[in-house]
Amino acid sequence: MLRSRSWRLYRIGRAAVSGSAPTPLQHRGTFKAAFTSAIVGWFALIYTLPQLGLLGVSMRLPSLLKTAFHSDRYVGLVSKLPQVAAGAAIVLIGRSADRRGEHATHRCAVLGVGAVVLAGASLISADQKWLVPGAMIIGTAASIAWYCPFWATVTKLTPVAAAGAGIGVINGIGNLGGFLGPYIDGWLRDISGGYALTQMFFGVVFATSALLVLTLRGRLWEATQGSATGTDRAQVKGGPRPVG
């Protein structure tokens, strides 16, 4: 048995050096596995909804900023603060989620804050000058910082056979939200004659995505516990078991 195992390893090594693979990988990812995976479709839906809501931050709040601060210099200075806050939020949220292992909880909290800000922006007028940049800073940070815990959750729960293609499917379908967002915004503004209904809708979209994330907490906990248990067993036995 030892000779046969050594012979197989020798053949695999020679095939790797010569560039001819002996057999296809068993867990090779395919687009069929990605499109038929329920968890990939669930992640695509969760990713699409915030992409719709990003329009509320990128269009409504900057227009309020221009109305509140008539000087182009003030508008330019204040408009840079949300991007700085978003960069800091990405680092802090990502580090906190990795340290505590609660990626779903962090993403749900961030989306919840974004939902409140987007829905509350419908009540802000141009006369409330300092509420406008505050809403922009918090809304921009919340609309961007959720990416870190989201993709960490995707890589933990997506099956191996659907991992590579699945990430592409999630990203491709999710970006449709950015395409459909302007049409929904225009339709709602035609109906209501203003931005209030649009902001409320985008706030509800963020809140819905946050609730969908909560449904994954159990599966994420099981995946994390299973990974930790496997690592502990390997360490107790002196290392991972050899393949074959």
Coordinates of C-alpha atoms in Angstrom, one line a residue:
M1 CA 0.0 0.0 0.0
L2 CA 2.9 2.4 0.8
R3 CA 4.5 1.6 -2.5
S4 CA 1.3 2.2 -4.4
R5 CA 0.7 5.5 -2.6
S6 CA 4.3 6.7 -3.3
W7 CA 3.9 5.7 -7.0
R8 CA 0.7 7.7 -7.3
L9 CA 2.4 10.7 -5.7
Y10 CA 5.4 10.3 -8.1
R11 CA 3.1 10.2 -11.1
I12 CA 1.2 13.3 -10.0
G13 CA 4.5 15.1 -9.4
R14 CA 5.8 14.2 -12.9
A15 CA 2.5 15.3 -14.5
A16 CA 2.6 18.6 -12.7
V17 CA 6.2 19.3 -13.9
S18 CA 5.5 18.2 -17.5
G19 CA 2.2 20.3 -17.5
S20 CA -0.2 17.4 -18.2
A21 CA -2.7 16.9 -15.5
P22 CA -3.5 13.2 -14.9
T23 CA -7.2 13.7 -13.9
P24 CA -9.5 16.6 -13.6
L25 CA -10.1 18.1 -10.1
Q26 CA -13.1 16.7 -8.3
H27 CA -14.2 20.0 -6.9
R28 CA -13.7 22.1 -10.1
G29 CA -16.1 25.0 -10.0
T30 CA -18.6 25.4 -12.8
F31 CA -21.2 27.9 -13.8
K32 CA -23.9 25.2 -13.6
A33 CA -23.1 24.7 -9.9
A34 CA -23.2 28.4 -9.3
F35 CA -26.6 28.9 -11.0
T36 CA -28.2 25.9 -9.3
S37 CA -26.9 26.8 -5.8
A38 CA -29.6 28.2 -3.6
I39 CA -27.1 30.1 -1.4
V40 CA -25.6 31.8 -4.4
G41 CA -29.1 33.1 -5.4
W42 CA -29.7 34.2 -1.9
F43 CA -26.5 36.1 -1.8
A44 CA -27.2 37.7 -5.2
L45 CA -30.6 39.0 -3.8
I46 CA -28.9 40.4 -0.7
Y47 CA -26.3 42.1 -2.8
T48 CA -28.8 43.5 -5.3
L49 CA -31.0 45.3 -2.8
P50 CA -28.3 47.7 -1.4
Q51 CA -27.1 48.5 -4.9
L52 CA -30.6 49.9 -5.5
G53 CA -30.3 51.9 -2.3
L54 CA -26.9 53.4 -3.2
L55 CA -28.7 55.7 -5.6
G56 CA -30.3 57.5 -2.7
V57 CA -26.9 58.4 -1.2
S58 CA -25.3 59.2 -4.6
M59 CA -28.1 61.5 -5.9
R60 CA -30.4 62.8 -3.2
L61 CA -28.0 63.8 -0.5
P62 CA -25.5 65.6 -2.8
S63 CA -28.3 67.6 -4.4
L64 CA -29.3 68.7 -0.9
L65 CA -25.7 69.6 -0.1
K66 CA -25.6 71.9 -3.2
T67 CA -28.8 73.6 -2.1
A68 CA -27.7 74.1 1.5
F69 CA -24.2 75.4 0.8
H70 CA -24.4 77.7 -2.2
S71 CA -20.6 78.2 -2.4
D72 CA -18.8 75.7 -4.6
R73 CA -15.8 75.8 -2.3
Y74 CA -17.9 74.7 0.7
V75 CA -19.6 72.1 -1.3
G76 CA -16.2 70.7 -2.5
L77 CA -14.8 70.6 1.0
V78 CA -17.8 69.1 2.7
S79 CA -18.3 66.5 -0.1
K80 CA -14.9 65.0 0.7
L81 CA -15.8 64.1 4.3
P82 CA -18.2 61.2 3.4
Q83 CA -15.4 59.5 1.5
V84 CA -13.0 59.8 4.3
A85 CA -15.6 58.5 6.7
A86 CA -16.3 55.6 4.4
G87 CA -12.7 54.6 4.2
A88 CA -12.4 54.6 8.0
A89 CA -15.6 52.7 8.4
I90 CA -14.4 49.9 6.0
V91 CA -11.3 49.4 8.1
L92 CA -13.0 49.5 11.5
I93 CA -16.0 47.4 10.5
G94 CA -13.9 44.8 8.8
R95 CA -11.5 44.5 11.7
S96 CA -14.3 44.3 14.2
A97 CA -16.1 41.6 12.2
D98 CA -12.9 39.5 11.9
R99 CA -12.0 39.9 15.5
R100 CA -15.5 38.8 16.8
G101 CA -16.4 36.5 14.0
E102 CA -19.8 38.1 13.6
H103 CA -19.8 39.1 10.0
A104 CA -23.6 38.7 9.5
T105 CA -24.3 40.8 12.6
H106 CA -22.0 43.6 11.5
R107 CA -23.4 43.7 8.1
C108 CA -27.0 43.7 9.4
A109 CA -26.1 46.6 11.8
V110 CA -24.4 48.6 9.0
L111 CA -27.4 48.1 6.7
G112 CA -29.8 49.0 9.4
V113 CA -28.0 52.4 10.0
G114 CA -28.1 53.0 6.2
A115 CA -31.8 52.3 6.2
V116 CA -32.5 54.8 8.9
V117 CA -30.3 57.5 7.3
L118 CA -31.9 57.0 3.8
A119 CA -35.4 57.0 5.1
G120 CA -34.7 59.9 7.4
A121 CA -33.2 61.9 4.6
S122 CA -36.7 62.4 3.2
L123 CA -37.4 64.6 6.2
I124 CA -34.3 66.8 5.8
S125 CA -34.7 70.1 4.1
A126 CA -32.0 72.4 2.7
D127 CA -32.5 74.8 5.6
Q128 CA -31.1 72.3 8.0
K129 CA -27.6 72.9 6.8
W130 CA -25.6 70.7 9.2
L131 CA -27.9 67.8 9.1
V132 CA -27.2 67.4 5.4
P133 CA -23.5 66.7 5.6
G134 CA -24.1 64.5 8.7
A135 CA -26.5 62.4 6.8
M136 CA -24.1 62.2 3.9
I137 CA -21.2 61.1 6.1
I138 CA -23.2 58.4 7.9
G139 CA -25.1 57.3 4.8
T140 CA -22.0 57.0 2.6
A141 CA -20.1 55.1 5.3
A142 CA -23.0 52.7 5.8
S143 CA -23.5 52.1 2.1
I144 CA -19.9 51.1 1.6
A145 CA -18.7 49.5 4.8
W146 CA -21.0 46.5 4.4
Y147 CA -18.9 45.1 1.6
C148 CA -16.2 43.7 3.9
P149 CA -18.4 41.5 6.1
F150 CA -20.6 40.5 3.1
W151 CA -17.8 39.0 1.0
A152 CA -16.3 37.3 4.1
T153 CA -19.7 35.6 4.5
V154 CA -19.9 34.6 0.9
T155 CA -16.6 32.9 0.9
K156 CA -17.5 30.9 4.1
L157 CA -21.0 29.7 3.0
T158 CA -20.6 29.2 -0.8
P159 CA -20.0 25.6 -1.8
V160 CA -16.5 24.8 -3.2
A161 CA -17.9 23.7 -6.6
A162 CA -19.7 27.1 -7.0
A163 CA -17.2 29.4 -5.3
G164 CA -15.3 30.9 -8.2
A165 CA -18.2 31.2 -10.7
G166 CA -20.6 32.0 -7.8
I167 CA -18.8 35.1 -6.8
G168 CA -19.0 36.3 -10.5
V169 CA -22.7 35.5 -10.6
I170 CA -23.4 37.3 -7.3
N171 CA -21.5 40.4 -8.5
G172 CA -23.1 40.3 -12.0
I173 CA -26.7 40.0 -10.8
G174 CA -26.1 42.4 -7.9
N175 CA -24.9 45.1 -10.3
L176 CA -28.3 45.1 -11.9
G177 CA -29.4 47.0 -8.9
G178 CA -27.3 49.9 -10.0
F179 CA -28.8 49.7 -13.5
L180 CA -32.4 49.5 -12.3
G181 CA -32.0 52.1 -9.5
P182 CA -32.3 55.2 -11.8
Y183 CA -35.4 53.9 -13.5
I184 CA -37.1 53.2 -10.1
D185 CA -36.0 56.6 -8.9
G186 CA -37.5 58.4 -11.9
W187 CA -40.8 56.4 -11.7
L188 CA -41.2 57.2 -8.0
R189 CA -40.5 60.9 -8.5
D190 CA -43.0 61.0 -11.3
I191 CA -45.6 59.5 -9.0
S192 CA -44.9 61.6 -5.9
G193 CA -43.4 64.8 -7.5
G194 CA -40.4 64.8 -5.1
Y195 CA -37.7 62.8 -3.4
A196 CA -39.5 61.8 -0.2
L197 CA -41.1 58.5 -1.6
T198 CA -37.8 57.6 -3.3
Q199 CA -35.8 57.9 -0.1
M200 CA -38.4 55.9 1.9
F201 CA -38.2 53.2 -0.7
F202 CA -34.4 53.0 -0.7
G203 CA -34.5 52.9 3.1
V204 CA -36.9 50.0 3.0
V205 CA -34.7 48.2 0.5
F206 CA -31.7 48.5 2.9
A207 CA -33.8 47.3 5.8
T208 CA -35.0 44.3 3.8
S209 CA -31.4 43.4 2.9
A210 CA -30.5 43.6 6.6
L211 CA -33.3 41.2 7.5
L212 CA -32.2 38.7 4.8
V213 CA -28.7 38.7 6.3
L214 CA -30.1 37.6 9.7
T215 CA -31.4 34.4 8.2
L216 CA -27.8 33.3 7.5
R217 CA -26.5 33.7 11.1
G218 CA -27.3 30.1 12.0
R219 CA -25.5 28.6 8.9
L220 CA -22.6 30.9 9.4
W221 CA -22.2 29.9 13.0
E222 CA -22.3 26.2 12.0
A223 CA -19.7 26.7 9.3
T224 CA -17.4 28.6 11.7
Q225 CA -17.9 26.0 14.5
G226 CA -17.3 23.1 12.0
S227 CA -14.1 24.7 10.8
A228 CA -12.8 25.4 14.3
T229 CA -13.6 21.8 15.4
G230 CA -11.7 20.3 12.4
T231 CA -8.7 22.5 13.2
D232 CA -8.7 21.5 16.8
R233 CA -8.9 17.8 16.0
A234 CA -6.0 18.2 13.5
Q235 CA -3.9 19.9 16.2
V236 CA -4.6 17.2 18.8
K237 CA -3.6 14.4 16.4
G238 CA -0.4 16.2 15.5
G239 CA -1.4 17.8 12.2
P240 CA -3.8 17.3 9.3
R241 CA -4.3 13.8 8.0
P242 CA -2.5 13.1 4.7
V243 CA -4.7 12.7 1.6
G244 CA -4.9 9.3 0.0

